[in-house]
Amino acid sequence: FAALAIDYRTFGESSGEVRHQVFPLWQVEDFRSGVSYLETRKDVDPGRIGIWGMSFAGGVVLYAAAYDPRIKAVVSQTPVVNGWRWAQGLRTRGEWEKLLNVALVEDRRRRTAGEPSRLIPHSGAMYAAMPFSEPDMAEVDVMREPDGSLPMHVALRVTLESMEKV
C-alpha cells in the first residue's frame, strides 16, 4: 500500500485564503489532485488508486469517485450524502430558519460589499456542524494534543459562506 494524506485547501498546511472554508466541490478537486499526484509516482499503480473518507468526507469521496474514472475503489465511512438535510438535522426548526433567512442572507450581503464572510465556530468533535449559535468551545478540548495544541486539521472556526456551499 502507498498512502497519501491531504490537507484540504485552506486547512492545515495547504495554501488558500480565506482560511477554513468548507467548500465540498473544492474538496472533491483536492482528492482528484491527490490522485493526479499519485499517478506520477513510479511506486504507485495508477490502475489501483482508491480513496477513503469519513462523515462529511465520506460524501465527498463518493462524489469524487463517481466523477473521476481514475478512482478504482472508494471507502465511504458514515457518509454525509445530503448536506442540506444533514445541516438541517443539527438544528431546531427555528435555528434553521434563522440560519437561512437571516445569517446567510446577511453574510452574502457582507461579501458582496467586499467584507469577509463571518467566522462561526464549529461544534467540537462534530467538525463541520457549523452551528448558528456560539457553542461552548470547551468541547474542542477533547481533540487537544498532550501539549495543549490542536491538531492541524482542526479548525476552531469556519466561514459562514461554507454553510452556503454545503
PDB file of N, CA and C in Angstrom, residues 56-101:
ATOM      1  N   PHE A  56     -18.382  13.806   6.769  1.00  0.00           N
ATOM      2  CA  PHE A  56     -18.544  14.753   5.658  1.00  0.00           C
ATOM      3  C   PHE A  56     -17.677  14.336   4.472  1.00  0.00           C
ATOM      4  N   ALA A  57     -16.431  13.931   4.745  1.00  0.00           N
ATOM      5  CA  ALA A  57     -15.533  13.486   3.675  1.00  0.00           C
ATOM      6  C   ALA A  57     -16.032  12.192   3.029  1.00  0.00           C
ATOM      7  N   GLY A  58     -16.855  11.432   3.746  1.00  0.00           N
ATOM      8  CA  GLY A  58     -17.449  10.234   3.153  1.00  0.00           C
ATOM      9  C   GLY A  58     -18.331  10.575   1.966  1.00  0.00           C
ATOM     10  N   GLY A  59     -19.061  11.665   2.067  1.00  0.00           N
ATOM     11  CA  GLY A  59     -19.854  12.136   0.934  1.00  0.00           C
ATOM     12  C   GLY A  59     -18.987  12.703  -0.166  1.00  0.00           C
ATOM     13  N   VAL A  60     -17.926  13.397   0.222  1.00  0.00           N
ATOM     14  CA  VAL A  60     -17.009  13.984  -0.753  1.00  0.00           C
ATOM     15  C   VAL A  60     -16.356  12.894  -1.596  1.00  0.00           C
ATOM     16  N   VAL A  61     -15.895  11.798  -0.964  1.00  0.00           N
ATOM     17  CA  VAL A  61     -15.222  10.751  -1.739  1.00  0.00           C
ATOM     18  C   VAL A  61     -16.189  10.014  -2.660  1.00  0.00           C
ATOM     19  N   LEU A  62     -17.449   9.879  -2.245  1.00  0.00           N
ATOM     20  CA  LEU A  62     -18.438   9.264  -3.138  1.00  0.00           C
ATOM     21  C   LEU A  62     -18.593  10.087  -4.409  1.00  0.00           C
ATOM     22  N   TYR A  63     -18.693  11.397  -4.232  1.00  0.00           N
ATOM     23  CA  TYR A  63     -18.836  12.296  -5.376  1.00  0.00           C
ATOM     24  C   TYR A  63     -17.586  12.222  -6.252  1.00  0.00           C
ATOM     25  N   ALA A  64     -16.407  12.289  -5.623  1.00  0.00           N
ATOM     26  CA  ALA A  64     -15.153  12.254  -6.381  1.00  0.00           C
ATOM     27  C   ALA A  64     -15.031  10.961  -7.184  1.00  0.00           C
ATOM     28  N   ALA A  65     -15.365   9.841  -6.561  1.00  0.00           N
ATOM     29  CA  ALA A  65     -15.242   8.551  -7.246  1.00  0.00           C
ATOM     30  C   ALA A  65     -16.244   8.420  -8.389  1.00  0.00           C
ATOM     31  N   ALA A  66     -17.430   8.977  -8.219  1.00  0.00           N
ATOM     32  CA  ALA A  66     -18.427   8.929  -9.290  1.00  0.00           C
ATOM     33  C   ALA A  66     -18.017   9.805 -10.463  1.00  0.00           C
ATOM     34  N   TYR A  67     -17.285  10.862 -10.169  1.00  0.00           N
ATOM     35  CA  TYR A  67     -16.919  11.855 -11.174  1.00  0.00           C
ATOM     36  C   TYR A  67     -15.597  11.545 -11.877  1.00  0.00           C
ATOM     37  N   ASP A  68     -14.694  10.852 -11.190  1.00  0.00           N
ATOM     38  CA  ASP A  68     -13.340  10.635 -11.718  1.00  0.00           C
ATOM     39  C   ASP A  68     -13.096   9.150 -11.973  1.00  0.00           C
ATOM     40  N   PRO A  69     -13.026   8.742 -13.249  1.00  0.00           N
ATOM     41  CA  PRO A  69     -12.872   7.316 -13.562  1.00  0.00           C
ATOM     42  C   PRO A  69     -11.520   6.738 -13.161  1.00  0.00           C
ATOM     43  N   ARG A  70     -10.555   7.563 -12.797  1.00  0.00           N
ATOM     44  CA  ARG A  70      -9.259   7.051 -12.358  1.00  0.00           C
ATOM     45  C   ARG A  70      -9.339   6.432 -10.975  1.00  0.00           C
ATOM     46  N   ILE A  71     -10.366   6.768 -10.218  1.00  0.00           N
ATOM     47  CA  ILE A  71     -10.539   6.240  -8.862  1.00  0.00           C
ATOM     48  C   ILE A  71     -11.200   4.875  -8.984  1.00  0.00           C
ATOM     49  N   LYS A  72     -10.470   3.842  -8.576  1.00  0.00           N
ATOM     50  CA  LYS A  72     -10.931   2.466  -8.775  1.00  0.00           C
ATOM     51  C   LYS A  72     -11.607   1.863  -7.559  1.00  0.00           C
ATOM     52  N   ALA A  73     -11.435   2.472  -6.395  1.00  0.00           N
ATOM     53  CA  ALA A  73     -12.065   1.966  -5.178  1.00  0.00           C
ATOM     54  C   ALA A  73     -12.360   3.149  -4.275  1.00  0.00           C
ATOM     55  N   VAL A  74     -13.416   3.020  -3.490  1.00  0.00           N
ATOM     56  CA  VAL A  74     -13.768   4.085  -2.544  1.00  0.00           C
ATOM     57  C   VAL A  74     -14.289   3.454  -1.260  1.00  0.00           C
ATOM     58  N   VAL A  75     -13.851   3.995  -0.142  1.00  0.00           N
ATOM     59  CA  VAL A  75     -14.388   3.630   1.164  1.00  0.00           C
ATOM     60  C   VAL A  75     -15.033   4.892   1.714  1.00  0.00           C
ATOM     61  N   SER A  76     -16.321   4.801   1.965  1.00  0.00           N
ATOM     62  CA  SER A  76     -17.079   5.929   2.480  1.00  0.00           C
ATOM     63  C   SER A  76     -17.685   5.507   3.810  1.00  0.00           C
ATOM     64  N   GLN A  77     -17.088   5.989   4.884  1.00  0.00           N
ATOM     65  CA  GLN A  77     -17.490   5.593   6.220  1.00  0.00           C
ATOM     66  C   GLN A  77     -18.471   6.611   6.783  1.00  0.00           C
ATOM     67  N   THR A  78     -19.663   6.169   7.115  1.00  0.00           N
ATOM     68  CA  THR A  78     -20.754   7.012   7.624  1.00  0.00           C
ATOM     69  C   THR A  78     -20.855   8.337   6.866  1.00  0.00           C
ATOM     70  N   PRO A  79     -21.111   8.264   5.553  1.00  0.00           N
ATOM     71  CA  PRO A  79     -21.070   9.470   4.725  1.00  0.00           C
ATOM     72  C   PRO A  79     -22.241  10.418   4.943  1.00  0.00           C
ATOM     73  N   VAL A  80     -21.943  11.701   4.797  1.00  0.00           N
ATOM     74  CA  VAL A  80     -22.981  12.718   4.673  1.00  0.00           C
ATOM     75  C   VAL A  80     -23.260  12.809   3.174  1.00  0.00           C
ATOM     76  N   VAL A  81     -24.451  12.409   2.750  1.00  0.00           N
ATOM     77  CA  VAL A  81     -24.757  12.401   1.319  1.00  0.00           C
ATOM     78  C   VAL A  81     -25.764  13.469   0.914  1.00  0.00           C
ATOM     79  N   ASN A  82     -26.386  14.101   1.884  1.00  0.00           N
ATOM     80  CA  ASN A  82     -27.301  15.190   1.602  1.00  0.00           C
ATOM     81  C   ASN A  82     -26.978  16.307   2.585  1.00  0.00           C
ATOM     82  N   GLY A  83     -26.097  17.221   2.170  1.00  0.00           N
ATOM     83  CA  GLY A  83     -25.631  18.281   3.056  1.00  0.00           C
ATOM     84  C   GLY A  83     -26.743  19.136   3.619  1.00  0.00           C
ATOM     85  N   TRP A  84     -27.741  19.403   2.800  1.00  0.00           N
ATOM     86  CA  TRP A  84     -28.882  20.225   3.236  1.00  0.00           C
ATOM     87  C   TRP A  84     -29.615  19.535   4.386  1.00  0.00           C
ATOM     88  N   ARG A  85     -29.968  18.273   4.185  1.00  0.00           N
ATOM     89  CA  ARG A  85     -30.707  17.535   5.211  1.00  0.00           C
ATOM     90  C   ARG A  85     -29.850  17.341   6.462  1.00  0.00           C
ATOM     91  N   TRP A  86     -28.567  17.050   6.248  1.00  0.00           N
ATOM     92  CA  TRP A  86     -27.652  16.853   7.371  1.00  0.00           C
ATOM     93  C   TRP A  86     -27.553  18.122   8.222  1.00  0.00           C
ATOM     94  N   ALA A  87     -27.317  19.248   7.572  1.00  0.00           N
ATOM     95  CA  ALA A  87     -27.166  20.516   8.291  1.00  0.00           C
ATOM     96  C   ALA A  87     -28.467  20.898   8.985  1.00  0.00           C
ATOM     97  N   GLN A  88     -29.583  20.634   8.355  1.00  0.00           N
ATOM     98  CA  GLN A  88     -30.886  20.951   8.943  1.00  0.00           C
ATOM     99  C   GLN A  88     -31.126  20.096  10.183  1.00  0.00           C
ATOM    100  N   GLY A  89     -30.698  18.837  10.131  1.00  0.00           N
ATOM    101  CA  GLY A  89     -30.906  17.927  11.248  1.00  0.00           C
ATOM    102  C   GLY A  89     -30.103  18.269  12.486  1.00  0.00           C
ATOM    103  N   LEU A  90     -29.124  19.142  12.365  1.00  0.00           N
ATOM    104  CA  LEU A  90     -28.298  19.538  13.503  1.00  0.00           C
ATOM    105  C   LEU A  90     -28.895  20.702  14.282  1.00  0.00           C
ATOM    106  N   ARG A  91     -30.047  21.204  13.838  1.00  0.00           N
ATOM    107  CA  ARG A  91     -30.636  22.405  14.420  1.00  0.00           C
ATOM    108  C   ARG A  91     -32.124  22.220  14.686  1.00  0.00           C
ATOM    109  N   THR A  92     -32.639  23.101  15.516  1.00  0.00           N
ATOM    110  CA  THR A  92     -34.087  23.164  15.670  1.00  0.00           C
ATOM    111  C   THR A  92     -34.640  23.871  14.428  1.00  0.00           C
ATOM    112  N   ARG A  93     -35.937  23.777  14.241  1.00  0.00           N
ATOM    113  CA  ARG A  93     -36.556  24.447  13.089  1.00  0.00           C
ATOM    114  C   ARG A  93     -36.299  25.961  13.126  1.00  0.00           C
ATOM    115  N   GLY A  94     -36.409  26.544  14.305  1.00  0.00           N
ATOM    116  CA  GLY A  94     -36.183  27.978  14.436  1.00  0.00           C
ATOM    117  C   GLY A  94     -34.744  28.368  14.114  1.00  0.00           C
ATOM    118  N   GLU A  95     -33.787  27.571  14.580  1.00  0.00           N
ATOM    119  CA  GLU A  95     -32.378  27.846  14.271  1.00  0.00           C
ATOM    120  C   GLU A  95     -32.128  27.735  12.767  1.00  0.00           C
ATOM    121  N   TRP A  96     -32.743  26.733  12.149  1.00  0.00           N
ATOM    122  CA  TRP A  96     -32.578  26.525  10.702  1.00  0.00           C
ATOM    123  C   TRP A  96     -33.125  27.719   9.921  1.00  0.00           C
ATOM    124  N   GLU A  97     -34.323  28.166  10.282  1.00  0.00           N
ATOM    125  CA  GLU A  97     -34.929  29.314   9.604  1.00  0.00           C
ATOM    126  C   GLU A  97     -34.079  30.568   9.792  1.00  0.00           C
ATOM    127  N   LYS A  98     -33.563  30.771  10.997  1.00  0.00           N
ATOM    128  CA  LYS A  98     -32.723  31.941  11.269  1.00  0.00           C
ATOM    129  C   LYS A  98     -31.427  31.858  10.460  1.00  0.00           C
ATOM    130  N   LEU A  99     -30.864  30.668  10.362  1.00  0.00           N
ATOM    131  CA  LEU A  99     -29.645  30.490   9.576  1.00  0.00           C
ATOM    132  C   LEU A  99     -29.889  30.843   8.115  1.00  0.00           C
ATOM    133  N   LEU A 100     -30.954  30.281   7.529  1.00  0.00           N
ATOM    134  CA  LEU A 100     -31.246  30.501   6.110  1.00  0.00           C
ATOM    135  C   LEU A 100     -31.690  31.924   5.802  1.00  0.00           C
ATOM    136  N   ASN A 101     -32.593  32.438   6.622  1.00  0.00           N
ATOM    137  CA  ASN A 101     -33.250  33.700   6.293  1.00  0.00           C
ATOM    138  C   ASN A 101     -32.596  34.941   6.888  1.00  0.00           C
TER     139      ASN A 101
END
